[in-house]
Amino acid sequence: RRPMSWRIVYISSVSKLDYKMGYLVVRNQEGLKRVHLSEISVLTIEHPIELRRFLMDLKNQINGLTGEAVLSEDFELLEFSNAAILLTDIFTIDFSSRKLVSKIYEDVCNSAYQEDLHHILILLNQLAVQITMNMDFDASFTELNDSTILLKQLNFCVDTENLSYPEQLILYIKLQQRFLKKKLVILYNLKSCLSVSELEAFYQTIQYEKLSILLIENMQRDPPLSMEHTMIIDKDLCVF
């Protein structure tokens, strides 16, 4: 297991930001600078207008609209709407979203329980036939042919009652990347809501689970942690 390495980038002037082939491309009136982002986990944008523009661009593209930011992997362009998710309110973690729950049900139906679920469907349909035949009036029924119907009736859900908030967040990221195939989860101002010890544990789990995240912050609230590598880009595009 290799040591963890985190990098923080500070942008303090109005700039146009793109993410392309592992690089953060910073453009402003002074010129262009490419910063390698292979290990960047925290992006701090101190200029409120540029921060707003960047977040809105990400949100629009995730919602299927066009935008300026570029996301790629191994020289292949990715659609934000398919590959990324943005949490601007980190307290609205939705484990019950229709897309996520449907994918979980689909995974269960295609698992080792597939034959058992199919057998239950057959028995239920046979029981329905017997019931209609024994009625003293004409009746019909809708044949069951989808195992997810059974799971929905059982009301399966992700249980987070005994998980701390960082643990819930980790689980949410894992489910997004496993079931919805999200390659990047973007979190806004997470560091403002976690203690130092929670952040350290969060980073360790992210690294261990090999999850892909990007933290966007509007300011530096505390000195970087010892595991974080800090990079500052000033208004003249000088890198420190």
PDB file of C-alpha atoms in Angstrom:
ATOM      1  CA  ARG A   1       0.000   0.000   0.000  1.00  0.00           C
ATOM      2  CA  ARG A   2       1.582   3.278  -1.048  1.00  0.00           C
ATOM      3  CA  PRO A   3       1.547   6.340   1.246  1.00  0.00           C
ATOM      4  CA  MET A   4      -1.327   8.737   0.838  1.00  0.00           C
ATOM      5  CA  SER A   5      -0.723  12.021  -0.919  1.00  0.00           C
ATOM      6  CA  TRP A   6      -3.184  14.899  -1.154  1.00  0.00           C
ATOM      7  CA  ARG A   7      -2.810  18.201  -2.912  1.00  0.00           C
ATOM      8  CA  ILE A   8      -4.604  21.488  -2.369  1.00  0.00           C
ATOM      9  CA  VAL A   9      -4.787  24.112  -5.123  1.00  0.00           C
ATOM     10  CA  TYR A  10      -5.663  27.733  -4.311  1.00  0.00           C
ATOM     11  CA  ILE A  11      -7.032  30.053  -6.996  1.00  0.00           C
ATOM     12  CA  SER A  12      -7.394  33.654  -5.835  1.00  0.00           C
ATOM     13  CA  SER A  13      -8.212  35.506  -9.059  1.00  0.00           C
ATOM     14  CA  VAL A  14     -10.844  35.257 -11.810  1.00  0.00           C
ATOM     15  CA  SER A  15      -9.851  32.356 -14.043  1.00  0.00           C
ATOM     16  CA  LYS A  16     -11.372  29.860 -16.422  1.00  0.00           C
ATOM     17  CA  LEU A  17     -10.923  26.314 -15.154  1.00  0.00           C
ATOM     18  CA  ASP A  18     -10.957  23.140 -17.228  1.00  0.00           C
ATOM     19  CA  TYR A  19     -10.140  19.563 -16.280  1.00  0.00           C
ATOM     20  CA  LYS A  20      -8.577  17.662 -19.145  1.00  0.00           C
ATOM     21  CA  MET A  21      -6.548  14.455 -19.298  1.00  0.00           C
ATOM     22  CA  GLY A  22      -5.435  14.616 -15.699  1.00  0.00           C
ATOM     23  CA  TYR A  23      -4.633  18.333 -15.728  1.00  0.00           C
ATOM     24  CA  LEU A  24      -6.316  21.383 -14.258  1.00  0.00           C
ATOM     25  CA  VAL A  25      -6.083  24.025 -16.978  1.00  0.00           C
ATOM     26  CA  VAL A  26      -6.134  27.566 -15.541  1.00  0.00           C
ATOM     27  CA  ARG A  27      -6.721  30.443 -17.987  1.00  0.00           C
ATOM     28  CA  ASN A  28      -6.925  34.154 -17.215  1.00  0.00           C
ATOM     29  CA  GLN A  29      -5.750  37.438 -18.696  1.00  0.00           C
ATOM     30  CA  GLU A  30      -2.182  36.616 -17.720  1.00  0.00           C
ATOM     31  CA  GLY A  31      -2.039  33.415 -19.745  1.00  0.00           C
ATOM     32  CA  LEU A  32      -2.476  29.660 -19.316  1.00  0.00           C
ATOM     33  CA  LYS A  33      -1.136  27.203 -16.751  1.00  0.00           C
ATOM     34  CA  ARG A  34      -1.531  23.433 -16.632  1.00  0.00           C
ATOM     35  CA  VAL A  35      -1.374  21.773 -13.210  1.00  0.00           C
ATOM     36  CA  HIS A  36      -1.206  18.008 -12.944  1.00  0.00           C
ATOM     37  CA  LEU A  37      -4.136  16.734 -10.892  1.00  0.00           C
ATOM     38  CA  SER A  38      -3.507  13.033 -10.630  1.00  0.00           C
ATOM     39  CA  GLU A  39      -3.437  13.300  -6.844  1.00  0.00           C
ATOM     40  CA  ILE A  40      -5.484  16.439  -6.239  1.00  0.00           C
ATOM     41  CA  SER A  41      -8.207  15.942  -3.693  1.00  0.00           C
ATOM     42  CA  VAL A  42      -8.969  19.489  -2.578  1.00  0.00           C
ATOM     43  CA  LEU A  43      -9.528  22.445  -4.886  1.00  0.00           C
ATOM     44  CA  THR A  44      -9.866  25.806  -3.117  1.00  0.00           C
ATOM     45  CA  ILE A  45     -11.256  28.706  -5.154  1.00  0.00           C
ATOM     46  CA  GLU A  46     -11.157  31.917  -3.129  1.00  0.00           C
ATOM     47  CA  HIS A  47     -12.789  34.186  -5.691  1.00  0.00           C
ATOM     48  CA  PRO A  48     -16.595  33.957  -5.115  1.00  0.00           C
ATOM     49  CA  ILE A  49     -17.576  34.730  -8.711  1.00  0.00           C
ATOM     50  CA  GLU A  50     -15.210  32.144 -10.140  1.00  0.00           C
ATOM     51  CA  LEU A  51     -16.282  29.637  -7.500  1.00  0.00           C
ATOM     52  CA  ARG A  52     -19.936  30.169  -8.394  1.00  0.00           C
ATOM     53  CA  ARG A  53     -19.209  29.930 -12.115  1.00  0.00           C
ATOM     54  CA  PHE A  54     -17.270  26.693 -11.665  1.00  0.00           C
ATOM     55  CA  LEU A  55     -19.924  25.039  -9.479  1.00  0.00           C
ATOM     56  CA  MET A  56     -22.731  26.092 -11.822  1.00  0.00           C
ATOM     57  CA  ASP A  57     -20.805  24.736 -14.793  1.00  0.00           C
ATOM     58  CA  LEU A  58     -20.387  21.375 -13.059  1.00  0.00           C
ATOM     59  CA  LYS A  59     -24.035  21.294 -12.008  1.00  0.00           C
ATOM     60  CA  ASN A  60     -25.271  22.133 -15.515  1.00  0.00           C
ATOM     61  CA  GLN A  61     -23.182  19.434 -17.140  1.00  0.00           C
ATOM     62  CA  ILE A  62     -24.196  16.827 -14.555  1.00  0.00           C
ATOM     63  CA  ASN A  63     -27.805  17.714 -15.410  1.00  0.00           C
ATOM     64  CA  GLY A  64     -27.104  17.072 -19.087  1.00  0.00           C
ATOM     65  CA  LEU A  65     -26.472  20.626 -20.278  1.00  0.00           C
ATOM     66  CA  THR A  66     -23.381  21.930 -22.032  1.00  0.00           C
ATOM     67  CA  GLY A  67     -20.514  23.568 -20.206  1.00  0.00           C
ATOM     68  CA  GLU A  68     -16.859  24.483 -20.264  1.00  0.00           C
ATOM     69  CA  ALA A  69     -15.327  22.014 -17.806  1.00  0.00           C
ATOM     70  CA  VAL A  70     -13.858  18.830 -19.259  1.00  0.00           C
ATOM     71  CA  LEU A  71     -13.631  15.433 -17.554  1.00  0.00           C
ATOM     72  CA  SER A  72     -11.483  12.667 -19.000  1.00  0.00           C
ATOM     73  CA  GLU A  73      -9.904   9.351 -18.089  1.00  0.00           C
ATOM     74  CA  ASP A  74      -7.024   7.710 -19.947  1.00  0.00           C
ATOM     75  CA  PHE A  75      -7.336  10.279 -22.774  1.00  0.00           C
ATOM     76  CA  GLU A  76     -11.041   9.493 -23.182  1.00  0.00           C
ATOM     77  CA  LEU A  77     -13.594  12.253 -22.684  1.00  0.00           C
ATOM     78  CA  LEU A  78     -16.338  11.483 -20.169  1.00  0.00           C
ATOM     79  CA  GLU A  79     -19.795  12.969 -19.868  1.00  0.00           C
ATOM     80  CA  PHE A  80     -20.306  14.620 -16.496  1.00  0.00           C
ATOM     81  CA  SER A  81     -23.931  13.453 -16.499  1.00  0.00           C
ATOM     82  CA  ASN A  82     -22.792   9.824 -16.625  1.00  0.00           C
ATOM     83  CA  ALA A  83     -19.494   9.892 -14.762  1.00  0.00           C
ATOM     84  CA  ALA A  84     -19.837  12.435 -11.943  1.00  0.00           C
ATOM     85  CA  ILE A  85     -22.072  13.556  -9.114  1.00  0.00           C
ATOM     86  CA  LEU A  86     -21.922  16.891  -7.292  1.00  0.00           C
ATOM     87  CA  LEU A  87     -22.974  17.369  -3.664  1.00  0.00           C
ATOM     88  CA  THR A  88     -23.243  21.066  -2.886  1.00  0.00           C
ATOM     89  CA  ASP A  89     -25.229  20.271   0.256  1.00  0.00           C
ATOM     90  CA  ILE A  90     -23.354  17.419   1.868  1.00  0.00           C
ATOM     91  CA  PHE A  91     -26.152  16.826   4.376  1.00  0.00           C
ATOM     92  CA  THR A  92     -28.608  15.743   1.677  1.00  0.00           C
ATOM     93  CA  ILE A  93     -27.261  12.256   1.111  1.00  0.00           C
ATOM     94  CA  ASP A  94     -30.097  10.416  -0.591  1.00  0.00           C
ATOM     95  CA  PHE A  95     -29.833   6.653  -0.221  1.00  0.00           C
ATOM     96  CA  SER A  96     -33.407   6.214  -1.431  1.00  0.00           C
ATOM     97  CA  SER A  97     -33.101   7.789  -4.872  1.00  0.00           C
ATOM     98  CA  ARG A  98     -34.979   5.843  -7.523  1.00  0.00           C
ATOM     99  CA  LYS A  99     -31.910   5.291  -9.698  1.00  0.00           C
ATOM    100  CA  LEU A 100     -29.791   3.946  -6.859  1.00  0.00           C
ATOM    101  CA  VAL A 101     -32.474   1.685  -5.400  1.00  0.00           C
ATOM    102  CA  SER A 102     -33.361   0.305  -8.843  1.00  0.00           C
ATOM    103  CA  LYS A 103     -29.732  -0.601  -9.498  1.00  0.00           C
ATOM    104  CA  ILE A 104     -29.449  -2.311  -6.109  1.00  0.00           C
ATOM    105  CA  TYR A 105     -32.593  -4.345  -6.820  1.00  0.00           C
ATOM    106  CA  GLU A 106     -31.277  -5.234 -10.257  1.00  0.00           C
ATOM    107  CA  ASP A 107     -28.005  -6.417  -8.740  1.00  0.00           C
ATOM    108  CA  VAL A 108     -29.843  -8.621  -6.211  1.00  0.00           C
ATOM    109  CA  CYS A 109     -32.031 -10.114  -8.944  1.00  0.00           C
ATOM    110  CA  ASN A 110     -28.938 -11.090 -10.923  1.00  0.00           C
ATOM    111  CA  SER A 111     -27.105 -12.499  -7.910  1.00  0.00           C
ATOM    112  CA  ALA A 112     -27.087 -15.939  -6.290  1.00  0.00           C
ATOM    113  CA  TYR A 113     -30.726 -15.315  -5.335  1.00  0.00           C
ATOM    114  CA  GLN A 114     -31.854 -15.197  -8.970  1.00  0.00           C
ATOM    115  CA  GLU A 115     -33.153 -18.777  -9.098  1.00  0.00           C
ATOM    116  CA  ASP A 116     -34.883 -18.480  -5.713  1.00  0.00           C
ATOM    117  CA  LEU A 117     -36.653 -15.277  -6.736  1.00  0.00           C
ATOM    118  CA  HIS A 118     -37.708 -16.803 -10.049  1.00  0.00           C
ATOM    119  CA  HIS A 119     -39.081 -19.857  -8.242  1.00  0.00           C
ATOM    120  CA  ILE A 120     -41.111 -17.631  -5.897  1.00  0.00           C
ATOM    121  CA  LEU A 121     -42.577 -15.800  -8.895  1.00  0.00           C
ATOM    122  CA  ILE A 122     -43.655 -19.108 -10.428  1.00  0.00           C
ATOM    123  CA  LEU A 123     -45.324 -20.175  -7.174  1.00  0.00           C
ATOM    124  CA  LEU A 124     -47.150 -16.856  -6.841  1.00  0.00           C
ATOM    125  CA  ASN A 125     -48.412 -17.030 -10.415  1.00  0.00           C
ATOM    126  CA  GLN A 126     -49.566 -20.617  -9.893  1.00  0.00           C
ATOM    127  CA  LEU A 127     -51.366 -19.566  -6.711  1.00  0.00           C
ATOM    128  CA  ALA A 128     -53.069 -16.741  -8.605  1.00  0.00           C
ATOM    129  CA  VAL A 129     -54.292 -19.224 -11.237  1.00  0.00           C
ATOM    130  CA  GLN A 130     -55.776 -21.454  -8.551  1.00  0.00           C
ATOM    131  CA  ILE A 131     -57.503 -18.516  -6.848  1.00  0.00           C
ATOM    132  CA  THR A 132     -59.126 -17.310 -10.077  1.00  0.00           C
ATOM    133  CA  MET A 133     -60.249 -20.846 -10.988  1.00  0.00           C
ATOM    134  CA  ASN A 134     -61.961 -21.301  -7.623  1.00  0.00           C
ATOM    135  CA  MET A 135     -63.857 -18.021  -7.759  1.00  0.00           C
ATOM    136  CA  ASP A 136     -67.600 -18.193  -8.485  1.00  0.00           C
ATOM    137  CA  PHE A 137     -67.253 -15.400 -11.049  1.00  0.00           C
ATOM    138  CA  ASP A 138     -64.914 -14.644 -13.938  1.00  0.00           C
ATOM    139  CA  ALA A 139     -61.638 -13.074 -12.793  1.00  0.00           C
ATOM    140  CA  SER A 140     -58.182 -12.384 -14.131  1.00  0.00           C
ATOM    141  CA  PHE A 141     -54.850 -11.313 -12.725  1.00  0.00           C
ATOM    142  CA  THR A 142     -51.596  -9.704 -13.862  1.00  0.00           C
ATOM    143  CA  GLU A 143     -48.847 -12.275 -14.092  1.00  0.00           C
ATOM    144  CA  LEU A 144     -45.677 -11.410 -12.205  1.00  0.00           C
ATOM    145  CA  ASN A 145     -42.536 -11.586 -14.330  1.00  0.00           C
ATOM    146  CA  ASP A 146     -40.157  -9.170 -12.607  1.00  0.00           C
ATOM    147  CA  SER A 147     -38.350 -10.190  -9.431  1.00  0.00           C
ATOM    148  CA  THR A 148     -37.817  -6.583  -8.392  1.00  0.00           C
ATOM    149  CA  ILE A 149     -41.549  -6.427  -7.596  1.00  0.00           C
ATOM    150  CA  LEU A 150     -40.926  -8.815  -4.713  1.00  0.00           C
ATOM    151  CA  LEU A 151     -38.032  -6.751  -3.386  1.00  0.00           C
ATOM    152  CA  LYS A 152     -40.080  -3.560  -3.577  1.00  0.00           C
ATOM    153  CA  GLN A 153     -42.838  -5.155  -1.522  1.00  0.00           C
ATOM    154  CA  LEU A 154     -40.255  -6.041   1.126  1.00  0.00           C
ATOM    155  CA  ASN A 155     -39.195  -2.381   1.144  1.00  0.00           C
ATOM    156  CA  PHE A 156     -35.456  -2.971   1.263  1.00  0.00           C
ATOM    157  CA  CYS A 157     -33.447   0.157   2.084  1.00  0.00           C
ATOM    158  CA  VAL A 158     -29.910   1.169   3.028  1.00  0.00           C
ATOM    159  CA  ASP A 159     -29.711   1.214   6.834  1.00  0.00           C
ATOM    160  CA  THR A 160     -27.465   4.032   8.106  1.00  0.00           C
ATOM    161  CA  GLU A 161     -28.873   4.354  11.616  1.00  0.00           C
ATOM    162  CA  ASN A 162     -25.702   3.108  13.311  1.00  0.00           C
ATOM    163  CA  LEU A 163     -23.259   4.921  11.040  1.00  0.00           C
ATOM    164  CA  SER A 164     -21.533   8.194  11.795  1.00  0.00           C
ATOM    165  CA  TYR A 165     -21.814  10.973   9.233  1.00  0.00           C
ATOM    166  CA  PRO A 166     -18.354  10.292   7.688  1.00  0.00           C
ATOM    167  CA  GLU A 167     -19.247   6.595   7.505  1.00  0.00           C
ATOM    168  CA  GLN A 168     -22.525   7.428   5.782  1.00  0.00           C
ATOM    169  CA  LEU A 169     -20.664   9.584   3.286  1.00  0.00           C
ATOM    170  CA  ILE A 170     -18.153   6.837   2.554  1.00  0.00           C
ATOM    171  CA  LEU A 171     -20.967   4.345   2.018  1.00  0.00           C
ATOM    172  CA  TYR A 172     -22.806   6.759  -0.264  1.00  0.00           C
ATOM    173  CA  ILE A 173     -19.689   7.273  -2.405  1.00  0.00           C
ATOM    174  CA  LYS A 174     -19.119   3.516  -2.613  1.00  0.00           C
ATOM    175  CA  LEU A 175     -22.709   2.893  -3.710  1.00  0.00           C
ATOM    176  CA  GLN A 176     -22.562   5.665  -6.306  1.00  0.00           C
ATOM    177  CA  GLN A 177     -19.415   4.252  -7.843  1.00  0.00           C
ATOM    178  CA  ARG A 178     -20.478   0.606  -7.606  1.00  0.00           C
ATOM    179  CA  PHE A 179     -24.095   0.744  -8.765  1.00  0.00           C
ATOM    180  CA  LEU A 180     -24.340   3.973 -10.777  1.00  0.00           C
ATOM    181  CA  LYS A 181     -20.792   3.711 -12.186  1.00  0.00           C
ATOM    182  CA  LYS A 182     -19.875   7.233 -11.093  1.00  0.00           C
ATOM    183  CA  LYS A 183     -16.158   7.758 -11.594  1.00  0.00           C
ATOM    184  CA  LEU A 184     -15.965  10.977  -9.579  1.00  0.00           C
ATOM    185  CA  VAL A 185     -17.886  12.293  -6.568  1.00  0.00           C
ATOM    186  CA  ILE A 186     -17.470  16.041  -6.040  1.00  0.00           C
ATOM    187  CA  LEU A 187     -18.044  17.389  -2.520  1.00  0.00           C
ATOM    188  CA  TYR A 188     -18.418  21.078  -1.724  1.00  0.00           C
ATOM    189  CA  ASN A 189     -17.075  22.495   1.564  1.00  0.00           C
ATOM    190  CA  LEU A 190     -16.762  19.127   3.255  1.00  0.00           C
ATOM    191  CA  LYS A 191     -13.798  20.299   5.325  1.00  0.00           C
ATOM    192  CA  SER A 192     -15.964  22.888   7.065  1.00  0.00           C
ATOM    193  CA  CYS A 193     -18.091  20.109   8.584  1.00  0.00           C
ATOM    194  CA  LEU A 194     -15.540  17.504   9.680  1.00  0.00           C
ATOM    195  CA  SER A 195     -13.048  17.598  12.527  1.00  0.00           C
ATOM    196  CA  VAL A 196      -9.370  16.923  11.924  1.00  0.00           C
ATOM    197  CA  SER A 197      -9.665  13.374  13.226  1.00  0.00           C
ATOM    198  CA  GLU A 198     -12.746  12.750  11.061  1.00  0.00           C
ATOM    199  CA  LEU A 199     -10.956  14.120   8.012  1.00  0.00           C
ATOM    200  CA  GLU A 200      -7.940  11.915   8.609  1.00  0.00           C
ATOM    201  CA  ALA A 201     -10.121   8.821   8.970  1.00  0.00           C
ATOM    202  CA  PHE A 202     -12.135   9.865   5.902  1.00  0.00           C
ATOM    203  CA  TYR A 203      -8.964  10.271   3.815  1.00  0.00           C
ATOM    204  CA  GLN A 204      -7.613   6.910   4.953  1.00  0.00           C
ATOM    205  CA  THR A 205     -10.807   5.121   3.975  1.00  0.00           C
ATOM    206  CA  ILE A 206     -11.014   6.890   0.626  1.00  0.00           C
ATOM    207  CA  GLN A 207      -7.449   5.811  -0.125  1.00  0.00           C
ATOM    208  CA  TYR A 208      -7.973   2.252   1.103  1.00  0.00           C
ATOM    209  CA  GLU A 209     -11.201   1.797  -0.854  1.00  0.00           C
ATOM    210  CA  LYS A 210      -9.643   3.447  -3.934  1.00  0.00           C
ATOM    211  CA  LEU A 211     -12.566   5.836  -4.325  1.00  0.00           C
ATOM    212  CA  SER A 212     -12.381   8.886  -6.569  1.00  0.00           C
ATOM    213  CA  ILE A 213     -13.413  12.203  -5.051  1.00  0.00           C
ATOM    214  CA  LEU A 214     -12.766  15.900  -5.516  1.00  0.00           C
ATOM    215  CA  LEU A 215     -13.210  18.310  -2.620  1.00  0.00           C
ATOM    216  CA  ILE A 216     -14.036  21.894  -3.567  1.00  0.00           C
ATOM    217  CA  GLU A 217     -13.602  24.540  -0.864  1.00  0.00           C
ATOM    218  CA  ASN A 218     -14.225  28.281  -0.889  1.00  0.00           C
ATOM    219  CA  MET A 219     -11.437  29.092   1.574  1.00  0.00           C
ATOM    220  CA  GLN A 220      -8.649  27.615   3.658  1.00  0.00           C
ATOM    221  CA  ARG A 221     -10.038  27.346   7.163  1.00  0.00           C
ATOM    222  CA  ASP A 222      -7.149  25.572   8.884  1.00  0.00           C
ATOM    223  CA  PRO A 223      -3.564  24.735   8.017  1.00  0.00           C
ATOM    224  CA  PRO A 224      -3.326  21.725   5.705  1.00  0.00           C
ATOM    225  CA  LEU A 225      -3.074  18.364   7.424  1.00  0.00           C
ATOM    226  CA  SER A 226       0.279  16.636   7.461  1.00  0.00           C
ATOM    227  CA  MET A 227      -0.942  14.224   4.788  1.00  0.00           C
ATOM    228  CA  GLU A 228      -1.953  17.055   2.462  1.00  0.00           C
ATOM    229  CA  HIS A 229       0.324  18.546  -0.135  1.00  0.00           C
ATOM    230  CA  THR A 230      -0.459  22.224  -0.642  1.00  0.00           C
ATOM    231  CA  MET A 231      -0.149  24.061  -3.940  1.00  0.00           C
ATOM    232  CA  ILE A 232      -0.992  27.756  -4.269  1.00  0.00           C
ATOM    233  CA  ILE A 233      -1.704  29.468  -7.584  1.00  0.00           C
ATOM    234  CA  ASP A 234      -1.806  33.248  -7.242  1.00  0.00           C
ATOM    235  CA  LYS A 235      -3.320  35.823  -9.607  1.00  0.00           C
ATOM    236  CA  ASP A 236      -0.093  35.906 -11.639  1.00  0.00           C
ATOM    237  CA  LEU A 237      -0.280  32.119 -12.089  1.00  0.00           C
ATOM    238  CA  CYS A 238       2.817  31.659  -9.956  1.00  0.00           C
ATOM    239  CA  VAL A 239       2.872  28.245  -8.282  1.00  0.00           C
ATOM    240  CA  PHE A 240       4.140  27.891  -4.718  1.00  0.00           C
TER     241      PHE A 240
END
